[in-house]
Amino acid sequence: MAKFPIVTIEKYQGPNSGYHYPAEKWVCCEEDRIVDTLKSVKKINPNITGIFYYNIVLDFPQYRLHENFAKNESWWLHDQHGNVLRVKGGGHGNADLLVYDTTQKAVADLFMNACLGLVQAGSVDGCFVDRPVVTGLSSHDGLTDDMILDNLESHVTTLQQLQHNLKQAPLIANHAYAMPGINSVMIAVFPASEEGILTLQWCADRGKLVEAHMISEHGCESDEGIQDYLAAFLIGAGNYSYFGCGSWFTSALSIDYQWKTSYEKPLGPPTGRAVKTELVYKRDFASGTTVQFDCSTNKGEIHWAKSESLTQQNGSATS
């Protein structure tokens, strides 16, 4: 794990590792396990950026945050008839989870402080917030359109305030490409397509840290399997753009599975922005590595330079 420049520890670190883990066995407190794991990684590589994960919609019961939230029913999201809203998701099988009503300042503050306190204490370097825009909530949950809109708007204001409090620390908002005032985003299912390139460029052009995540079902078991996706990433990447490939739940897999020899190839900074001729993008890097991506076939080619080409270069490589 310490090979990666940025590491996020998710909600199933430790004894809550099963996708359908029995509800009666959920164990507090996930915050401590996340911090402990990041400390272990940083003992090996103190330069990594360690990120704390939580969800702005789902109240996961293995978090200490849940213990505080569950004490006050008025903080829970209710439907238009006043019934407590419970939803399934996040890998907790058929469990019905409570939902944060972040339209209330007390709830927004509770949510923000869960990660802010860890950053201020030096335990983690930043926060990853899941579902800020893709909430999974709909009228089928007994919510009116206005209630859904209010919920979404409260996510924006909550994260903007959290980012203000975090200052320059990364706040990675999943899917929230156009959310103003947030310095980092994740493309959760990065596609090998022009759409993926343009989304990455749009975010990078606005100075956002971007995590581009290729899901393993598309072929990240080999360097050949990731080539089209990695080529699309390199075409669109800017400063603080990161690429990775893996499944959502990897407890049964070795971390070696996540690391590809392509990540060790010479790259260096790009010599300029990608150039598109008809349907083909091309981009060169200081090492001599060249990349192209054909939008008509969604196929990419990476011609890696020899390792010694990077000798004596001072530029920082795109991650």
PDB file of C-alpha atoms in Angstrom, residues 266 286-287 306-314:
ATOM      1  CA  PRO A 266       9.273   6.472 -16.991  1.00  0.00           C
ATOM      2  CA  ALA A 286       9.354  14.625 -20.943  1.00  0.00           C
ATOM      3  CA  SER A 287      10.777  11.127 -20.570  1.00  0.00           C
ATOM      4  CA  LYS A 306      13.561   3.727 -21.532  1.00  0.00           C
ATOM      5  CA  SER A 307      14.047   4.205 -17.797  1.00  0.00           C
ATOM      6  CA  GLU A 308      17.339   6.035 -18.187  1.00  0.00           C
ATOM      7  CA  SER A 309      15.535   8.755 -20.165  1.00  0.00           C
ATOM      8  CA  LEU A 310      14.408  10.314 -16.891  1.00  0.00           C
ATOM      9  CA  THR A 311      17.944  10.755 -15.577  1.00  0.00           C
ATOM     10  CA  GLN A 312      18.809  14.393 -14.805  1.00  0.00           C
ATOM     11  CA  GLN A 313      15.169  15.522 -15.224  1.00  0.00           C
ATOM     12  CA  ASN A 314      13.813  17.732 -12.485  1.00  0.00           C
TER      13      ASN A 314
END
